[in-house]
Every structure is written in structure tokens, then in C-alpha cells.
GROMACS .gro file of C-alpha atoms in nm:
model
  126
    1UNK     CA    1   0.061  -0.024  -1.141
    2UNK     CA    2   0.246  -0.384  -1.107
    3UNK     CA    3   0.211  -0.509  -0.765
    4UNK     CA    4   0.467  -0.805  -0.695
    5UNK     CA    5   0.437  -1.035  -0.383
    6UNK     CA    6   0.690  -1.267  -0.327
    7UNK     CA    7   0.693  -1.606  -0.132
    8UNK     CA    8   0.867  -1.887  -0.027
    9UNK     CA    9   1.070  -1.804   0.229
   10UNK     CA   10   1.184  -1.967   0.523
   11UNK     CA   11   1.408  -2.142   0.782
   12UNK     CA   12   1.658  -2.386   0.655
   13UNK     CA   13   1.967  -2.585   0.768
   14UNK     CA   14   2.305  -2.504   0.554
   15UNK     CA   15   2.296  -2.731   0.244
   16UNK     CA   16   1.901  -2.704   0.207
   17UNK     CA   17   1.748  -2.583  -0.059
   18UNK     CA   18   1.442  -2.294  -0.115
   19UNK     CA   19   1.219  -2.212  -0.427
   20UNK     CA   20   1.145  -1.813  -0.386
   21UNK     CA   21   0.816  -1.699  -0.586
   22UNK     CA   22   0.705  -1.322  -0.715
   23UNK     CA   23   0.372  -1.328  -0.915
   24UNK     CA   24   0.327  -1.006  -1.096
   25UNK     CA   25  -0.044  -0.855  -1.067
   26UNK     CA   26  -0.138  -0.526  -1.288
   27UNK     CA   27   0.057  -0.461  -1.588
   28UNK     CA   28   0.299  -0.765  -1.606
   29UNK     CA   29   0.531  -0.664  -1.883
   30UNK     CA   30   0.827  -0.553  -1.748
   31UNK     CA   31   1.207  -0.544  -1.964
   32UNK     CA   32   1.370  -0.710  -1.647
   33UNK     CA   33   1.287  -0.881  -1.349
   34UNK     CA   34   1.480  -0.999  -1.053
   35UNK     CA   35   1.607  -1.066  -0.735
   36UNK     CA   36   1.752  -0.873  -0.450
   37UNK     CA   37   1.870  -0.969  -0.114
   38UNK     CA   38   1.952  -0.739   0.229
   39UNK     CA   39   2.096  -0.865   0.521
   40UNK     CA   40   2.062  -0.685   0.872
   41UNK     CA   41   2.339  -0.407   0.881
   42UNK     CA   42   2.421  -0.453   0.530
   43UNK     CA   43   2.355  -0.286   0.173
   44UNK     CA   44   2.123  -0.437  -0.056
   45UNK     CA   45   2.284  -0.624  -0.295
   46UNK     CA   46   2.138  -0.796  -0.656
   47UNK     CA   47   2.098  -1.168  -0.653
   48UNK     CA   48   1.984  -1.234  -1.036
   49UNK     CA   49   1.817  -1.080  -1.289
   50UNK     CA   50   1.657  -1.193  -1.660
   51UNK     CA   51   1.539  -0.969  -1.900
   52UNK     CA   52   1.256  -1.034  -2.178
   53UNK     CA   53   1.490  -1.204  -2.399
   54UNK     CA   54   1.559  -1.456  -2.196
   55UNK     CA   55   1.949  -1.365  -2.060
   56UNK     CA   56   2.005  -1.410  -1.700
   57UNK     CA   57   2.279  -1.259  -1.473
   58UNK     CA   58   2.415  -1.361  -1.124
   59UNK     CA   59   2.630  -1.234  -0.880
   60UNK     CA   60   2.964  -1.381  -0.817
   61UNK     CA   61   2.833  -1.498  -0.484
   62UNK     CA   62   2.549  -1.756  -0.673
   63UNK     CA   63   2.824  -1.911  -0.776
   64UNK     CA   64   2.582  -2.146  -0.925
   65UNK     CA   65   2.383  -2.256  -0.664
   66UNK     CA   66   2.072  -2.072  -0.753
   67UNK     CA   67   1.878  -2.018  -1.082
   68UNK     CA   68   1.609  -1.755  -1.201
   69UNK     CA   69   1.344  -1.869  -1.422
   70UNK     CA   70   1.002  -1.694  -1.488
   71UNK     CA   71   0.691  -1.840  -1.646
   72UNK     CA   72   0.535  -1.562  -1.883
   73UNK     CA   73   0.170  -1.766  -1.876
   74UNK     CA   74   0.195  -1.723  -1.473
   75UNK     CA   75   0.346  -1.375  -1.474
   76UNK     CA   76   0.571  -1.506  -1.210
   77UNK     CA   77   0.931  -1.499  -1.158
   78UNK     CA   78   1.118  -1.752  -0.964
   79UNK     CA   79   1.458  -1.813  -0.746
   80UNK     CA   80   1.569  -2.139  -0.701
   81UNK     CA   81   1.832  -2.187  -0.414
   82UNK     CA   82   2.034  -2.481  -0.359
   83UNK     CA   83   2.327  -2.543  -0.139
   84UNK     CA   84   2.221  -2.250   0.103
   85UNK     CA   85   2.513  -2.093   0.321
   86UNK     CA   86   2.432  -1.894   0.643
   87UNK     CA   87   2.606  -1.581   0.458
   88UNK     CA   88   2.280  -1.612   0.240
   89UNK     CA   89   1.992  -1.538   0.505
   90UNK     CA   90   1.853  -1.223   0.384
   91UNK     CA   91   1.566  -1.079   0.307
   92UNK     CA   92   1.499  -1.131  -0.037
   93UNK     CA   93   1.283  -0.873  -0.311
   94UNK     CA   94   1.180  -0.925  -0.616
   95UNK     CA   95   1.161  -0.620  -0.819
   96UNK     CA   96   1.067  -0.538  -1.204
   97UNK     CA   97   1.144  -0.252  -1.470
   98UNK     CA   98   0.928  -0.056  -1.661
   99UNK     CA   99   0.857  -0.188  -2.031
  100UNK     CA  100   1.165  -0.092  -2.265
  101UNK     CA  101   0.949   0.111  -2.485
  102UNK     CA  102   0.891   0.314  -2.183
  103UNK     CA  103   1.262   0.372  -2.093
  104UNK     CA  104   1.543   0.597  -2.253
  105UNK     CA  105   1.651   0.450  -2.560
  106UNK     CA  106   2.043   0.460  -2.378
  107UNK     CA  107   1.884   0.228  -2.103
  108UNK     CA  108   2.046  -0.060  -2.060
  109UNK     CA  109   1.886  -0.416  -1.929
  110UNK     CA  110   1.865  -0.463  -1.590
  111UNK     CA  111   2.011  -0.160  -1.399
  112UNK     CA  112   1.703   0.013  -1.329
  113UNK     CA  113   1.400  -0.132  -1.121
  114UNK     CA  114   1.084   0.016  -1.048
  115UNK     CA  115   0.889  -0.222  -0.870
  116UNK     CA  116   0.935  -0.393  -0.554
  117UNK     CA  117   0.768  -0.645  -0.345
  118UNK     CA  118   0.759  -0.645   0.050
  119UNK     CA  119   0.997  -0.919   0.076
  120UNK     CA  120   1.051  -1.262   0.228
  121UNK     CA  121   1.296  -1.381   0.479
  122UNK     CA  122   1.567  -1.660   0.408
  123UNK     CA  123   1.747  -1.753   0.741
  124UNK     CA  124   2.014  -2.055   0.698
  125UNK     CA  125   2.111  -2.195   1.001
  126UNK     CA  126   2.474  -2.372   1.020
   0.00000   0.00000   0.00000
């Protein structure tokens, strides 16, 4: 079972800047890992993904102010938020696939996730 935990969170002023961490304990290979945020009243939404070969993905909203990077030694996946908004406090998940051996061979990268962390809050102040 892969547990993920993430960290970093925190209070910030708009403009600042935030490095989210998600170290993976357990089975650590997963096809695609990434990052979710929910805001209070609102839908989750995806933040950014990257998938074992090394392709990321972003939402229009990144717009790039933040980049996803994982070290494989670590087992850890990382968000890196610059130029923070108020529209991004949220609380953010990281969450993993299963291995793509385990998956139907129509899968596709990065649409299904099967492990989630408890979170951490982001709160931008204006």
C-alpha cells in the first residue's frame, strides 16, 4: 500500500512563493503522480501531473508559475509555486496511480489516481 504525506504548506503574502513536498512510503512505483488542489465550496480541481516518462501537464490556471518535479532516489514528488495569487489558497493533495502494468492496457497517463495524501493548506493573503 503507498502511503503519501505531503508538506510544505503555509501562509503567504500574494507574490510569495511555496515548495509543496509528497514522499511516497510502501510501493513507490506509480505511472503518474501529481497534484490536486480544493478550495472551500469548490470542486477539486488538478494542479499538475508527470508520469514515469518524464512528461508533465498543468492546468491553464499555472500559467507557469509553478513546476512539478520528482526525485526517483527520494520517492518524492514536488510542487514548486511562485507568484502565488489569493485564488490559489487551497488545500493541496498529492495523489499517485497504480503501476501501468497493473492498469487496462486502454489506460491512459494521468486520469486515474489511486492514492492520496491528507493534504496541506496554501492560504495567500492579498
Amino acid at each position: 500500500q503507498l502511503q503519501l504525506v505531503e508538506s510544505g504548506g503555509g501562509s503567504v503574502q500574494a507574490g510569495g512563493s511555496l515548495r509543496l513536498s509528497c514522499p511516497a512510503f510502501g510501493y513507490a512505483y506509480s505511472w503518474c503522480m501529481g497534484w490536486f488542489r480544493q478550495a472551500p465550496g469548490k470542486e477539486r480541481e488538478a494542479v499538475a501531473s508527470v508520469d514515469s516518462d518524464g512528461t508533465t501537464r498543468y492546468a491553464d490556471f499555472v500559467d507557469g508559475r509553478f513546476t512539478i518535479s520528482k526525485d526517483t532516489a527520494k520517492h518524492t514528488l514536488y510542487l514548486q509555486m511562485n507568484t502565488l495569487k489569493p485564488e490559489d489558497t487551497a488545500m493541496y493533495y498529492c495523489a499517485a496511480s497504480k503501476p501501468k502494468w497493473q492498469l487496462p492496457p486502454s489506460s491512459l497517463a494521468c486520469t486515474a489516481f489511486d492514492y492520496w495524501g491528507q493534504g496541506t493548506q496554501v492560504t495567500v493573503s492579498s
